[in-house]
Short mmCIF file of C-alpha atoms in Angstrom, two decimals:
data_model
loop_
_atom_site.label_atom_id
_atom_site.label_comp_id
_atom_site.label_asym_id
_atom_site.label_seq_id
_atom_site.Cartn_x
_atom_site.Cartn_y
_atom_site.Cartn_z
CA UNK A 1 169.06 83.52 83.17
CA UNK A 2 167.81 83.44 79.37
CA UNK A 3 170.24 86.29 78.74
CA UNK A 4 172.72 84.57 80.56
CA UNK A 5 172.60 81.00 79.04
CA UNK A 6 171.65 82.31 75.18
CA UNK A 7 173.60 85.74 74.99
CA UNK A 8 172.14 87.95 72.61
CA UNK A 9 168.84 86.89 73.02
CA UNK A 10 165.62 89.17 73.83
CA UNK A 11 164.01 88.38 77.20
CA UNK A 12 161.96 91.99 77.55
CA UNK A 13 159.34 92.25 80.34
CA UNK A 14 156.71 95.28 80.19
CA UNK A 15 155.10 96.64 83.31
CA UNK A 16 152.60 99.25 84.10
CA UNK A 17 151.73 101.35 87.51
CA UNK A 18 148.70 100.10 89.31
CA UNK A 19 147.54 100.52 92.34
CA UNK A 20 148.91 98.42 94.94
CA UNK A 21 146.42 95.96 96.52
CA UNK A 22 146.49 95.75 100.63
CA UNK A 23 144.26 93.03 102.37
CA UNK A 24 143.52 93.20 106.28
CA UNK A 25 143.96 90.45 108.81
CA UNK A 26 140.30 89.02 107.54
CA UNK A 27 141.76 88.63 104.00
CA UNK A 28 139.25 91.47 102.80
CA UNK A 29 140.71 93.98 100.02
CA UNK A 30 141.34 97.41 101.55
CA UNK A 31 142.65 100.69 99.83
CA UNK A 32 145.65 102.59 101.21
CA UNK A 33 145.46 106.38 101.81
CA UNK A 34 146.88 107.89 99.97
CA UNK A 35 146.79 105.22 97.17
CA UNK A 36 150.01 103.58 96.32
CA UNK A 37 151.02 102.94 92.83
CA UNK A 38 153.52 100.01 92.20
CA UNK A 39 154.82 98.41 89.11
CA UNK A 40 152.75 95.22 87.91
CA UNK A 41 153.62 92.97 85.21
CA UNK A 42 152.12 93.21 81.90
CA UNK A 43 153.91 91.46 78.89
CA UNK A 44 156.81 89.09 78.23
CA UNK A 45 158.70 88.86 74.91
CA UNK A 46 161.20 86.14 74.14
CA UNK A 47 163.40 85.35 71.35
CA UNK A 48 166.27 82.89 71.50
CA UNK A 49 169.26 84.04 69.77
CA UNK A 50 170.00 80.56 68.58
CA UNK A 51 166.91 80.20 67.26
CA UNK A 52 166.69 83.28 65.35
CA UNK A 53 170.04 82.61 63.99
CA UNK A 54 168.91 79.25 62.48
CA UNK A 55 165.77 80.78 61.19
CA UNK A 56 167.58 83.43 59.46
CA UNK A 57 170.18 81.24 58.11
CA UNK A 58 168.18 77.89 56.77
CA UNK A 59 164.50 79.04 56.64
CA UNK A 60 162.75 80.83 53.64
CA UNK A 61 161.06 84.42 54.34
CA UNK A 62 157.70 83.20 55.44
CA UNK A 63 156.32 82.68 59.16
CA UNK A 64 152.62 82.48 60.72
CA UNK A 65 151.25 84.58 63.64
CA UNK A 66 148.58 83.59 65.87
CA UNK A 67 147.74 83.70 69.51
CA UNK A 68 146.37 81.18 72.13
CA UNK A 69 144.51 81.30 75.64
CA UNK A 70 146.81 81.00 78.56
CA UNK A 71 144.96 78.86 81.39
CA UNK A 72 146.90 79.67 84.38
CA UNK A 73 145.25 81.35 87.16
CA UNK A 74 146.80 84.65 85.47
CA UNK A 75 145.13 84.25 82.17
CA UNK A 76 146.31 86.25 79.25
CA UNK A 77 147.20 85.27 75.36
CA UNK A 78 150.20 84.09 73.91
CA UNK A 79 151.39 85.54 70.55
CA UNK A 80 153.95 83.29 68.62
CA UNK A 81 155.78 83.61 65.42
CA UNK A 82 156.57 80.33 63.78
CA UNK A 83 157.97 79.75 60.38
CA UNK A 84 158.98 76.41 58.55
CA UNK A 85 161.95 74.42 58.35
CA UNK A 86 163.46 72.64 55.06
CA UNK A 87 161.18 69.75 55.95
CA UNK A 88 158.01 72.06 56.08
CA UNK A 89 157.72 71.20 60.10
CA UNK A 90 157.04 74.54 62.36
CA UNK A 91 159.90 76.47 63.44
CA UNK A 92 158.91 78.89 66.57
CA UNK A 93 160.69 81.82 66.00
CA UNK A 94 159.84 83.85 69.28
CA UNK A 95 156.60 84.17 71.78
CA UNK A 96 154.95 86.63 73.96
CA UNK A 97 152.81 86.81 76.99
CA UNK A 98 150.30 89.87 76.72
CA UNK A 99 146.92 90.55 78.27
CA UNK A 100 144.71 90.56 75.38
CA UNK A 101 145.01 90.16 71.57
CA UNK A 102 144.53 93.51 69.96
CA UNK A 103 146.08 96.14 67.95
CA UNK A 104 148.20 97.53 70.75
CA UNK A 105 149.52 93.83 71.90
CA UNK A 106 150.48 92.91 68.34
CA UNK A 107 151.85 96.07 67.56
CA UNK A 108 154.41 95.57 70.75
CA UNK A 109 154.88 91.97 69.66
CA UNK A 110 155.83 92.84 65.81
CA UNK A 111 157.71 95.60 66.84
CA UNK A 112 160.10 93.54 69.09
CA UNK A 113 160.05 90.76 66.48
CA UNK A 114 161.26 93.02 63.61
CA UNK A 115 164.16 94.47 66.04
CA UNK A 116 165.51 90.66 66.09
CA UNK A 117 164.89 89.54 62.49
CA UNK A 118 165.18 93.02 60.68
CA UNK A 119 162.26 94.05 58.65
CA UNK A 120 163.56 92.02 55.24
CA UNK A 121 165.35 88.46 55.36
CA UNK A 122 169.09 88.26 55.27
CA UNK A 123 168.84 87.68 51.52
CA UNK A 124 167.12 90.85 50.88
CA UNK A 125 163.63 89.51 50.27
CA UNK A 126 160.48 90.82 52.27
CA UNK A 127 158.46 89.04 54.55
CA UNK A 128 155.55 86.76 53.73
CA UNK A 129 153.35 86.67 56.80
CA UNK A 130 150.46 84.05 57.31
CA UNK A 131 147.61 84.85 59.99
CA UNK A 132 143.79 84.30 60.55
CA UNK A 133 143.00 87.96 60.12
CA UNK A 134 143.09 88.28 63.66
CA UNK A 135 141.81 91.81 65.15
CA UNK A 136 144.27 94.45 64.93
CA UNK A 137 146.81 92.18 63.17
CA UNK A 138 146.12 93.69 59.91
CA UNK A 139 146.79 96.69 60.33
CA UNK A 140 150.04 95.95 62.42
CA UNK A 141 151.29 94.09 59.44
CA UNK A 142 150.80 96.83 56.86
CA UNK A 143 153.58 98.98 58.62
CA UNK A 144 156.33 96.38 57.66
CA UNK A 145 158.24 97.40 54.92
CA UNK A 146 156.70 95.68 51.40
CA UNK A 147 155.53 92.66 53.49
CA UNK A 148 153.12 90.46 51.94
CA UNK A 149 150.09 89.09 54.04
CA UNK A 150 148.30 85.80 53.48
CA UNK A 151 144.96 84.96 55.11
CA UNK A 152 144.53 81.76 56.06
CA UNK A 153 142.24 79.68 53.79
CA UNK A 154 140.73 77.83 56.61
CA UNK A 155 139.45 80.62 58.36
CA UNK A 156 137.69 82.19 55.03
CA UNK A 157 136.13 79.11 54.03
CA UNK A 158 134.44 78.80 57.38
CA UNK A 159 133.20 82.02 57.50
CA UNK A 160 131.99 81.46 53.82
CA UNK A 161 130.05 78.25 54.37
CA UNK A 162 128.68 79.35 57.55
CA UNK A 163 127.42 82.31 55.75
CA UNK A 164 126.30 80.70 52.23
CA UNK A 165 126.60 76.92 53.16
CA UNK A 166 126.97 73.89 50.78
CA UNK A 167 129.60 71.71 50.18
CA UNK A 168 129.80 72.42 46.50
CA UNK A 169 130.65 75.79 47.25
CA UNK A 170 133.34 74.75 49.27
CA UNK A 171 134.82 72.58 47.24
CA UNK A 172 134.66 75.42 44.59
CA UNK A 173 136.66 77.87 46.83
CA UNK A 174 139.54 75.21 47.49
CA UNK A 175 139.94 74.94 43.76
CA UNK A 176 140.58 78.67 43.06
CA UNK A 177 142.53 78.92 46.30
CA UNK A 178 144.73 76.32 45.28
CA UNK A 179 144.89 76.93 41.32
CA UNK A 180 148.55 78.93 40.16
CA UNK A 181 146.80 79.73 37.12
CA UNK A 182 145.63 83.16 36.60
CA UNK A 183 143.10 81.90 33.55
CA UNK A 184 141.68 79.18 35.81
CA UNK A 185 141.46 81.24 38.82
CA UNK A 186 138.91 83.57 36.55
CA UNK A 187 137.03 80.26 35.31
CA UNK A 188 136.23 79.05 38.54
CA UNK A 189 135.33 82.37 40.21
CA UNK A 190 133.01 82.67 37.12
CA UNK A 191 131.59 79.59 38.19
CA UNK A 192 131.24 80.71 41.85
CA UNK A 193 129.75 83.96 40.46
CA UNK A 194 127.08 81.80 38.55
CA UNK A 195 126.37 79.37 41.63
CA UNK A 196 125.82 82.17 44.29
CA UNK A 197 126.20 85.74 43.13
CA UNK A 198 126.13 86.74 47.11
CA UNK A 199 128.97 84.16 47.82
CA UNK A 200 130.76 85.71 44.96
CA UNK A 201 130.53 89.22 46.23
CA UNK A 202 131.45 88.38 49.48
CA UNK A 203 134.68 86.53 48.13
CA UNK A 204 135.90 89.14 45.79
CA UNK A 205 135.73 91.99 48.80
CA UNK A 206 138.87 89.81 49.62
CA UNK A 207 141.69 90.85 47.84
CA UNK A 208 142.69 87.49 45.85
CA UNK A 209 146.32 88.67 46.66
CA UNK A 210 145.97 87.16 50.16
CA UNK A 211 144.68 83.66 49.41
CA UNK A 212 144.86 82.41 45.83
CA UNK A 213 148.02 80.89 44.96
CA UNK A 214 147.68 81.98 41.29
CA UNK A 215 147.72 85.89 43.06
CA UNK A 216 150.63 85.48 45.52
CA UNK A 217 153.96 87.22 45.60
CA UNK A 218 156.81 85.02 43.83
CA UNK A 219 159.36 85.96 46.17
CA UNK A 220 158.73 83.72 49.25
CA UNK A 221 158.58 80.52 47.38
CA UNK A 222 155.77 79.10 50.03
CA UNK A 223 152.51 77.35 48.70
CA UNK A 224 151.23 77.46 52.30
CA UNK A 225 147.31 78.41 52.13
CA UNK A 226 146.51 77.85 55.95
CA UNK A 227 147.91 78.53 59.30
CA UNK A 228 147.95 75.30 60.47
CA UNK A 229 151.92 75.24 61.54
CA UNK A 230 150.98 77.82 64.02
CA UNK A 231 147.62 75.95 65.27
CA UNK A 232 150.28 72.81 65.45
CA UNK A 233 152.64 75.09 67.88
CA UNK A 234 149.64 76.00 69.89
CA UNK A 235 148.88 72.27 70.52
CA UNK A 236 152.33 71.18 71.10
CA UNK A 237 152.35 73.82 74.00
CA UNK A 238 148.76 73.10 75.46
CA UNK A 239 150.64 71.46 78.45
CA UNK A 240 152.68 74.65 79.55
CA UNK A 241 149.79 76.99 78.76
CA UNK A 242 148.64 76.37 82.23
CA UNK A 243 151.65 77.28 84.04
CA UNK A 244 152.78 80.61 85.58
CA UNK A 245 154.64 83.18 82.94
CA UNK A 246 157.89 82.53 84.54
CA UNK A 247 157.85 78.96 84.15
#
């Protein structure tokens, strides 16, 4: 129906072979002899042609990636790629329902996403991608040619304050993340080092090109430091996260 109503869209279902479940009259699970293998639903990827065309024509080469739990009896995870429109409102690009959030599922999702939107923006710029550093995602993004990967500063800040505490340290982190000046960046980093050397060492282990505006690439022209636009999308779809896959 997706392909019929929106030609050019992607609606891909992946299945896997699994033992057929057979129940007796009492409702007990029994095993057939010999075991029968049948295809079983595993994943689904959706990207509407109209949405994709609008994104490529009117949005900057920037999008966020995130996953959220599905709450129907079938469970699973919904992965989403969400861009920003001209008003900096979230712009959903594509989504997938997968069995779990891991390296394999992210690789599958990114592969189909790149097939739809291309490995570069139509204007030739590389993609700038924002994430919460999910398991398996960092490695997958490195395979997108020349892409830039930003880490959500809220995620970094929460981990840092959980480890080292203090609101003063939190304020210094946001100051060093938000500055667009390299010299100011170094000055604030020196202050963090003097305030808490362990926190400084922890922070320097994360390359500043992923989280400080002073070290960002200059091609995407997006000042976003967080993945809030994808979090907003996840909240927006909360009601439908209780529905079965097809619905």
